[in-house]
Amino acid sequence: MTAAEAVDLAAAFKALADPVRLRIASIVACCPAGEVCMGEIAASFSVSGPTVSHHLKKLREAGVLSSERRANEVYYQVRSDRLDALIGQLSAMKPMAGAGQESCALPA
């Protein structure tokens, strides 16, 4: 993993590490329509609308969610490609069975 990939991965997991953000991502991901409007998301929490907006912004910045404005409402979708990439990066860190240290990319 490169330094840039590590920074990107850490930012995404930092966004998902917050319990409210993780719940928001879960709500959006589980919606049968594939998208949820901000009002429906906010109704699921006991925090203010601006706080929910802040969390949504962090998830968008991390690439976990995308959004689309329609009239007076913003709809959010999970970016499956981004989640697949995050999972792929984690999977790549699993130790390879039978691999020796020579396969490890340590700086000389």
mmCIF file of N, CA and C in Angstrom:
data_model
loop_
_atom_site.group_PDB
_atom_site.id
_atom_site.type_symbol
_atom_site.label_atom_id
_atom_site.label_comp_id
_atom_site.label_asym_id
_atom_site.label_seq_id
_atom_site.Cartn_x
_atom_site.Cartn_y
_atom_site.Cartn_z
ATOM 1 N N MET A 1 0.850 -1.171 0.000
ATOM 2 C CA MET A 1 0.000 0.000 0.000
ATOM 3 C C MET A 1 0.896 1.234 0.000
ATOM 4 N N THR A 2 0.564 2.152 -0.867
ATOM 5 C CA THR A 2 1.351 3.386 -0.931
ATOM 6 C C THR A 2 0.931 4.333 0.195
ATOM 7 N N ALA A 3 1.723 5.366 0.401
ATOM 8 C CA ALA A 3 1.395 6.366 1.420
ATOM 9 C C ALA A 3 0.073 7.060 1.080
ATOM 10 N N ALA A 4 -0.141 7.367 -0.193
ATOM 11 C CA ALA A 4 -1.385 8.027 -0.618
ATOM 12 C C ALA A 4 -2.595 7.117 -0.394
ATOM 13 N N GLU A 5 -2.432 5.832 -0.701
ATOM 14 C CA GLU A 5 -3.524 4.883 -0.468
ATOM 15 C C GLU A 5 -3.838 4.771 1.021
ATOM 16 N N ALA A 6 -2.806 4.801 1.853
ATOM 17 C CA ALA A 6 -3.009 4.727 3.304
ATOM 18 C C ALA A 6 -3.765 5.947 3.813
ATOM 19 N N VAL A 7 -3.422 7.123 3.305
ATOM 20 C CA VAL A 7 -4.123 8.354 3.712
ATOM 21 C C VAL A 7 -5.589 8.277 3.298
ATOM 22 N N ASP A 8 -5.840 7.836 2.068
ATOM 23 C CA ASP A 8 -7.198 7.720 1.561
ATOM 24 C C ASP A 8 -8.011 6.708 2.370
ATOM 25 N N LEU A 9 -7.421 5.563 2.633
ATOM 26 C CA LEU A 9 -8.088 4.512 3.400
ATOM 27 C C LEU A 9 -8.389 4.987 4.820
ATOM 28 N N ALA A 10 -7.434 5.640 5.445
ATOM 29 C CA ALA A 10 -7.628 6.139 6.808
ATOM 30 C C ALA A 10 -8.743 7.176 6.863
ATOM 31 N N ALA A 11 -8.818 8.041 5.868
ATOM 32 C CA ALA A 11 -9.878 9.063 5.837
ATOM 33 C C ALA A 11 -11.261 8.414 5.726
ATOM 34 N N ALA A 12 -11.366 7.404 4.896
ATOM 35 C CA ALA A 12 -12.656 6.721 4.739
ATOM 36 C C ALA A 12 -13.055 6.005 6.019
ATOM 37 N N PHE A 13 -12.090 5.324 6.644
ATOM 38 C CA PHE A 13 -12.428 4.620 7.875
ATOM 39 C C PHE A 13 -12.650 5.579 9.038
ATOM 40 N N LYS A 14 -12.004 6.718 9.016
ATOM 41 C CA LYS A 14 -12.263 7.736 10.035
ATOM 42 C C LYS A 14 -13.707 8.225 9.909
ATOM 43 N N ALA A 15 -14.149 8.434 8.680
ATOM 44 C CA ALA A 15 -15.537 8.858 8.461
ATOM 45 C C ALA A 15 -16.513 7.798 8.952
ATOM 46 N N LEU A 16 -16.216 6.539 8.706
ATOM 47 C CA LEU A 16 -17.104 5.453 9.108
ATOM 48 C C LEU A 16 -16.975 5.082 10.581
ATOM 49 N N ALA A 17 -15.930 5.570 11.256
ATOM 50 C CA ALA A 17 -15.699 5.202 12.658
ATOM 51 C C ALA A 17 -16.674 5.877 13.612
ATOM 52 N N ASP A 18 -17.316 6.940 13.183
ATOM 53 C CA ASP A 18 -18.288 7.621 14.028
ATOM 54 C C ASP A 18 -19.589 6.819 14.027
ATOM 55 N N PRO A 19 -20.165 6.530 15.207
ATOM 56 C CA PRO A 19 -21.385 5.706 15.258
ATOM 57 C C PRO A 19 -22.565 6.296 14.481
ATOM 58 N N VAL A 20 -22.734 7.606 14.506
ATOM 59 C CA VAL A 20 -23.839 8.220 13.755
ATOM 60 C C VAL A 20 -23.601 8.050 12.260
ATOM 61 N N ARG A 21 -22.379 8.271 11.809
ATOM 62 C CA ARG A 21 -22.080 8.125 10.379
ATOM 63 C C ARG A 21 -22.230 6.685 9.922
ATOM 64 N N LEU A 22 -21.812 5.769 10.755
ATOM 65 C CA LEU A 22 -21.949 4.356 10.408
ATOM 66 C C LEU A 22 -23.426 3.987 10.290
ATOM 67 N N ARG A 23 -24.257 4.493 11.197
ATOM 68 C CA ARG A 23 -25.704 4.249 11.113
ATOM 69 C C ARG A 23 -26.285 4.886 9.865
ATOM 70 N N ILE A 24 -25.855 6.106 9.544
ATOM 71 C CA ILE A 24 -26.346 6.772 8.337
ATOM 72 C C ILE A 24 -26.013 5.928 7.104
ATOM 73 N N ALA A 25 -24.778 5.489 6.997
ATOM 74 C CA ALA A 25 -24.375 4.663 5.852
ATOM 75 C C ALA A 25 -25.202 3.384 5.792
ATOM 76 N N SER A 26 -25.475 2.804 6.942
ATOM 77 C CA SER A 26 -26.269 1.580 7.008
ATOM 78 C C SER A 26 -27.708 1.837 6.568
ATOM 79 N N ILE A 27 -28.286 2.943 7.013
ATOM 80 C CA ILE A 27 -29.656 3.303 6.623
ATOM 81 C C ILE A 27 -29.745 3.465 5.113
ATOM 82 N N VAL A 28 -28.793 4.177 4.545
ATOM 83 C CA VAL A 28 -28.807 4.408 3.097
ATOM 84 C C VAL A 28 -28.594 3.085 2.349
ATOM 85 N N ALA A 29 -27.665 2.286 2.816
ATOM 86 C CA ALA A 29 -27.355 1.018 2.147
ATOM 87 C C ALA A 29 -28.530 0.046 2.187
ATOM 88 N N CYS A 30 -29.306 0.081 3.253
ATOM 89 C CA CYS A 30 -30.399 -0.883 3.429
ATOM 90 C C CYS A 30 -31.714 -0.438 2.804
ATOM 91 N N CYS A 31 -31.760 0.754 2.269
ATOM 92 C CA CYS A 31 -32.997 1.267 1.687
ATOM 93 C C CYS A 31 -33.313 0.516 0.399
ATOM 94 N N PRO A 32 -34.495 -0.090 0.301
ATOM 95 C CA PRO A 32 -34.849 -0.841 -0.907
ATOM 96 C C PRO A 32 -34.804 -0.004 -2.189
ATOM 97 N N ALA A 33 -35.071 1.292 -2.070
ATOM 98 C CA ALA A 33 -35.052 2.161 -3.249
ATOM 99 C C ALA A 33 -33.636 2.481 -3.706
ATOM 100 N N GLY A 34 -32.645 2.201 -2.863
ATOM 101 C CA GLY A 34 -31.260 2.484 -3.210
ATOM 102 C C GLY A 34 -30.831 3.901 -2.906
ATOM 103 N N GLU A 35 -31.757 4.692 -2.398
ATOM 104 C CA GLU A 35 -31.446 6.069 -2.032
ATOM 105 C C GLU A 35 -32.424 6.537 -0.957
ATOM 106 N N VAL A 36 -31.968 7.523 -0.187
ATOM 107 C CA VAL A 36 -32.780 8.059 0.909
ATOM 108 C C VAL A 36 -32.606 9.565 0.920
ATOM 109 N N CYS A 37 -33.689 10.289 1.176
ATOM 110 C CA CYS A 37 -33.581 11.748 1.251
ATOM 111 C C CYS A 37 -33.109 12.158 2.642
ATOM 112 N N MET A 38 -32.516 13.324 2.710
ATOM 113 C CA MET A 38 -31.938 13.820 3.952
ATOM 114 C C MET A 38 -32.978 13.870 5.067
ATOM 115 N N GLY A 39 -34.206 14.259 4.751
ATOM 116 C CA GLY A 39 -35.258 14.339 5.761
ATOM 117 C C GLY A 39 -35.547 13.004 6.414
ATOM 118 N N GLU A 40 -35.564 11.938 5.617
ATOM 119 C CA GLU A 40 -35.795 10.600 6.160
ATOM 120 C C GLU A 40 -34.634 10.153 7.034
ATOM 121 N N ILE A 41 -33.422 10.497 6.626
ATOM 122 C CA ILE A 41 -32.250 10.143 7.431
ATOM 123 C C ILE A 41 -32.307 10.886 8.758
ATOM 124 N N ALA A 42 -32.568 12.192 8.717
ATOM 125 C CA ALA A 42 -32.597 13.013 9.937
ATOM 126 C C ALA A 42 -33.653 12.522 10.913
ATOM 127 N N ALA A 43 -34.784 12.009 10.399
ATOM 128 C CA ALA A 43 -35.856 11.529 11.267
ATOM 129 C C ALA A 43 -35.443 10.315 12.093
ATOM 130 N N SER A 44 -34.376 9.650 11.691
ATOM 131 C CA SER A 44 -33.907 8.457 12.407
ATOM 132 C C SER A 44 -32.993 8.784 13.584
ATOM 133 N N PHE A 45 -32.697 10.074 13.783
ATOM 134 C CA PHE A 45 -31.732 10.469 14.811
ATOM 135 C C PHE A 45 -32.309 11.519 15.748
ATOM 136 N N SER A 46 -31.745 11.582 16.933
ATOM 137 C CA SER A 46 -32.161 12.591 17.904
ATOM 138 C C SER A 46 -31.205 13.781 17.913
ATOM 139 N N VAL A 47 -30.433 13.922 16.851
ATOM 140 C CA VAL A 47 -29.535 15.069 16.716
ATOM 141 C C VAL A 47 -30.167 16.059 15.738
ATOM 142 N N SER A 48 -29.665 17.281 15.725
ATOM 143 C CA SER A 48 -30.245 18.320 14.876
ATOM 144 C C SER A 48 -29.990 18.054 13.390
ATOM 145 N N GLY A 49 -30.808 18.695 12.554
ATOM 146 C CA GLY A 49 -30.631 18.602 11.106
ATOM 147 C C GLY A 49 -29.255 19.031 10.652
ATOM 148 N N PRO A 50 -28.730 20.166 11.169
ATOM 149 C CA PRO A 50 -27.380 20.563 10.773
ATOM 150 C C PRO A 50 -26.307 19.539 11.159
ATOM 151 N N THR A 51 -26.515 18.847 12.258
ATOM 152 C CA THR A 51 -25.557 17.811 12.666
ATOM 153 C C THR A 51 -25.602 16.642 11.685
ATOM 154 N N VAL A 52 -26.794 16.242 11.292
ATOM 155 C CA VAL A 52 -26.925 15.169 10.299
ATOM 156 C C VAL A 52 -26.283 15.615 8.983
ATOM 157 N N SER A 53 -26.518 16.854 8.592
ATOM 158 C CA SER A 53 -25.899 17.385 7.366
ATOM 159 C C SER A 53 -24.381 17.326 7.438
ATOM 160 N N HIS A 54 -23.825 17.651 8.594
ATOM 161 C CA HIS A 54 -22.368 17.590 8.792
ATOM 162 C C HIS A 54 -21.872 16.154 8.584
ATOM 163 N N HIS A 55 -22.572 15.193 9.181
ATOM 164 C CA HIS A 55 -22.163 13.793 9.042
ATOM 165 C C HIS A 55 -22.291 13.332 7.587
ATOM 166 N N LEU A 56 -23.346 13.744 6.918
ATOM 167 C CA LEU A 56 -23.513 13.392 5.503
ATOM 168 C C LEU A 56 -22.383 13.977 4.659
ATOM 169 N N LYS A 57 -22.000 15.210 4.965
ATOM 170 C CA LYS A 57 -20.897 15.847 4.247
ATOM 171 C C LYS A 57 -19.601 15.046 4.417
ATOM 172 N N LYS A 58 -19.317 14.611 5.632
ATOM 173 C CA LYS A 58 -18.098 13.830 5.885
ATOM 174 C C LYS A 58 -18.125 12.510 5.113
ATOM 175 N N LEU A 59 -19.286 11.874 5.050
ATOM 176 C CA LEU A 59 -19.400 10.622 4.301
ATOM 177 C C LEU A 59 -19.250 10.855 2.802
ATOM 178 N N ARG A 60 -19.758 11.974 2.308
ATOM 179 C CA ARG A 60 -19.564 12.317 0.887
ATOM 180 C C ARG A 60 -18.098 12.602 0.607
ATOM 181 N N GLU A 61 -17.453 13.378 1.465
ATOM 182 C CA GLU A 61 -16.037 13.700 1.273
ATOM 183 C C GLU A 61 -15.163 12.452 1.274
ATOM 184 N N ALA A 62 -15.553 11.455 2.064
ATOM 185 C CA ALA A 62 -14.798 10.199 2.120
ATOM 186 C C ALA A 62 -15.137 9.292 0.943
ATOM 187 N N GLY A 63 -16.117 9.687 0.140
ATOM 188 C CA GLY A 63 -16.490 8.897 -1.025
ATOM 189 C C GLY A 63 -17.418 7.740 -0.730
ATOM 190 N N VAL A 64 -17.913 7.655 0.500
ATOM 191 C CA VAL A 64 -18.787 6.548 0.887
ATOM 192 C C VAL A 64 -20.197 6.757 0.345
ATOM 193 N N LEU A 65 -20.659 8.004 0.319
ATOM 194 C CA LEU A 65 -21.980 8.334 -0.198
ATOM 195 C C LEU A 65 -21.852 9.298 -1.369
ATOM 196 N N SER A 66 -22.819 9.245 -2.243
ATOM 197 C CA SER A 66 -22.971 10.268 -3.270
ATOM 198 C C SER A 66 -24.327 10.919 -3.024
ATOM 199 N N SER A 67 -24.538 12.071 -3.630
ATOM 200 C CA SER A 67 -25.806 12.768 -3.405
ATOM 201 C C SER A 67 -26.293 13.396 -4.702
ATOM 202 N N GLU A 68 -27.595 13.636 -4.732
ATOM 203 C CA GLU A 68 -28.218 14.269 -5.888
ATOM 204 C C GLU A 68 -29.342 15.167 -5.377
ATOM 205 N N ARG A 69 -29.278 16.430 -5.768
ATOM 206 C CA ARG A 69 -30.333 17.377 -5.372
ATOM 207 C C ARG A 69 -31.476 17.283 -6.369
ATOM 208 N N ARG A 70 -32.685 17.169 -5.829
ATOM 209 C CA ARG A 70 -33.913 17.182 -6.629
ATOM 210 C C ARG A 70 -34.891 18.136 -5.960
ATOM 211 N N ALA A 71 -35.190 19.207 -6.639
ATOM 212 C CA ALA A 71 -36.067 20.261 -6.102
ATOM 213 C C ALA A 71 -35.512 20.733 -4.758
ATOM 214 N N ASN A 72 -36.266 20.550 -3.690
ATOM 215 C CA ASN A 72 -35.843 21.039 -2.370
ATOM 216 C C ASN A 72 -35.218 19.957 -1.509
ATOM 217 N N GLU A 73 -34.980 18.795 -2.059
ATOM 218 C CA GLU A 73 -34.485 17.678 -1.255
ATOM 219 C C GLU A 73 -33.194 17.121 -1.859
ATOM 220 N N VAL A 74 -32.347 16.564 -0.984
ATOM 221 C CA VAL A 74 -31.116 15.921 -1.419
ATOM 222 C C VAL A 74 -31.248 14.431 -1.116
ATOM 223 N N TYR A 75 -30.967 13.609 -2.114
ATOM 224 C CA TYR A 75 -31.035 12.165 -1.972
ATOM 225 C C TYR A 75 -29.617 11.602 -1.927
ATOM 226 N N TYR A 76 -29.428 10.603 -1.071
ATOM 227 C CA TYR A 76 -28.110 9.998 -0.865
ATOM 228 C C TYR A 76 -28.129 8.541 -1.279
ATOM 229 N N GLN A 77 -27.017 8.125 -1.899
ATOM 230 C CA GLN A 77 -26.817 6.744 -2.317
ATOM 231 C C GLN A 77 -25.455 6.278 -1.799
ATOM 232 N N VAL A 78 -25.360 4.986 -1.504
ATOM 233 C CA VAL A 78 -24.066 4.405 -1.133
ATOM 234 C C VAL A 78 -23.265 4.195 -2.399
ATOM 235 N N ARG A 79 -21.985 4.502 -2.346
ATOM 236 C CA ARG A 79 -21.094 4.254 -3.479
ATOM 237 C C ARG A 79 -20.502 2.857 -3.320
ATOM 238 N N SER A 80 -21.143 1.891 -3.931
ATOM 239 C CA SER A 80 -20.705 0.493 -3.824
ATOM 240 C C SER A 80 -19.278 0.312 -4.310
ATOM 241 N N ASP A 81 -18.903 1.044 -5.358
ATOM 242 C CA ASP A 81 -17.542 0.924 -5.881
ATOM 243 C C ASP A 81 -16.520 1.331 -4.818
ATOM 244 N N ARG A 82 -16.846 2.364 -4.059
ATOM 245 C CA ARG A 82 -15.932 2.832 -3.012
ATOM 246 C C ARG A 82 -15.845 1.809 -1.878
ATOM 247 N N LEU A 83 -16.991 1.259 -1.471
ATOM 248 C CA LEU A 83 -16.977 0.249 -0.410
ATOM 249 C C LEU A 83 -16.210 -0.991 -0.866
ATOM 250 N N ASP A 84 -16.396 -1.391 -2.122
ATOM 251 C CA ASP A 84 -15.645 -2.541 -2.657
ATOM 252 C C ASP A 84 -14.145 -2.265 -2.616
ATOM 253 N N ALA A 85 -13.747 -1.040 -2.948
ATOM 254 C CA ALA A 85 -12.320 -0.688 -2.925
ATOM 255 C C ALA A 85 -11.773 -0.721 -1.506
ATOM 256 N N LEU A 86 -12.552 -0.230 -0.541
ATOM 257 C CA LEU A 86 -12.108 -0.248 0.859
ATOM 258 C C LEU A 86 -11.951 -1.683 1.352
ATOM 259 N N ILE A 87 -12.925 -2.510 1.039
ATOM 260 C CA ILE A 87 -12.855 -3.922 1.438
ATOM 261 C C ILE A 87 -11.671 -4.596 0.764
ATOM 262 N N GLY A 88 -11.449 -4.270 -0.499
ATOM 263 C CA GLY A 88 -10.317 -4.840 -1.229
ATOM 264 C C GLY A 88 -8.984 -4.473 -0.600
ATOM 265 N N GLN A 89 -8.855 -3.222 -0.171
ATOM 266 C CA GLN A 89 -7.616 -2.791 0.473
ATOM 267 C C GLN A 89 -7.394 -3.561 1.775
ATOM 268 N N LEU A 90 -8.464 -3.744 2.547
ATOM 269 C CA LEU A 90 -8.325 -4.507 3.793
ATOM 270 C C LEU A 90 -7.986 -5.967 3.510
ATOM 271 N N SER A 91 -8.647 -6.540 2.519
ATOM 272 C CA SER A 91 -8.388 -7.939 2.180
ATOM 273 C C SER A 91 -6.948 -8.154 1.736
ATOM 274 N N ALA A 92 -6.391 -7.155 1.063
ATOM 275 C CA ALA A 92 -5.020 -7.260 0.585
ATOM 276 C C ALA A 92 -4.017 -7.289 1.737
ATOM 277 N N MET A 93 -4.451 -6.859 2.911
ATOM 278 C CA MET A 93 -3.538 -6.843 4.057
ATOM 279 C C MET A 93 -3.497 -8.170 4.798
ATOM 280 N N LYS A 94 -4.360 -9.116 4.430
ATOM 281 C CA LYS A 94 -4.326 -10.431 5.070
ATOM 282 C C LYS A 94 -2.987 -11.093 4.756
ATOM 283 N N PRO A 95 -2.404 -11.740 5.751
ATOM 284 C CA PRO A 95 -1.139 -12.442 5.467
ATOM 285 C C PRO A 95 -1.365 -13.538 4.425
ATOM 286 N N MET A 96 -0.444 -13.606 3.495
ATOM 287 C CA MET A 96 -0.526 -14.643 2.469
ATOM 288 C C MET A 96 0.068 -15.924 3.028
ATOM 289 N N ALA A 97 -0.691 -17.015 2.988
ATOM 290 C CA ALA A 97 -0.228 -18.292 3.520
ATOM 291 C C ALA A 97 1.027 -18.745 2.786
ATOM 292 N N GLY A 98 2.029 -19.074 3.543
ATOM 293 C CA GLY A 98 3.249 -19.593 2.969
ATOM 294 C C GLY A 98 4.200 -18.543 2.415
ATOM 295 N N ALA A 99 3.818 -17.285 2.457
ATOM 296 C CA ALA A 99 4.698 -16.244 1.924
ATOM 297 C C ALA A 99 5.754 -15.885 2.945
ATOM 298 N N GLY A 100 6.942 -15.753 2.523
ATOM 299 C CA GLY A 100 8.022 -15.374 3.404
ATOM 300 C C GLY A 100 8.173 -13.859 3.459
ATOM 301 N N GLN A 101 9.092 -13.385 4.263
ATOM 302 C CA GLN A 101 9.296 -11.955 4.391
ATOM 303 C C GLN A 101 9.802 -11.322 3.100
ATOM 304 N N GLU A 102 10.343 -12.115 2.212
ATOM 305 C CA GLU A 102 10.858 -11.554 0.967
ATOM 306 C C GLU A 102 9.735 -10.941 0.129
ATOM 307 N N SER A 103 8.480 -11.339 0.398
ATOM 308 C CA SER A 103 7.373 -10.768 -0.370
ATOM 309 C C SER A 103 6.876 -9.468 0.239
ATOM 310 N N CYS A 104 7.377 -9.103 1.399
ATOM 311 C CA CYS A 104 6.965 -7.883 2.063
ATOM 312 C C CYS A 104 7.710 -6.688 1.474
ATOM 313 N N ALA A 105 6.968 -5.628 1.161
ATOM 314 C CA ALA A 105 7.565 -4.461 0.521
ATOM 315 C C ALA A 105 8.008 -3.451 1.560
ATOM 316 N N LEU A 106 9.083 -3.725 2.248
ATOM 317 C CA LEU A 106 9.639 -2.818 3.238
ATOM 318 C C LEU A 106 10.677 -1.926 2.581
ATOM 319 N N PRO A 107 10.729 -0.665 3.005
ATOM 320 C CA PRO A 107 11.760 0.210 2.440
ATOM 321 C C PRO A 107 13.164 -0.301 2.797
ATOM 322 N N ALA A 108 14.087 -0.138 1.880
ATOM 323 C CA ALA A 108 15.466 -0.610 2.104
ATOM 324 C C ALA A 108 16.226 0.347 2.986
#
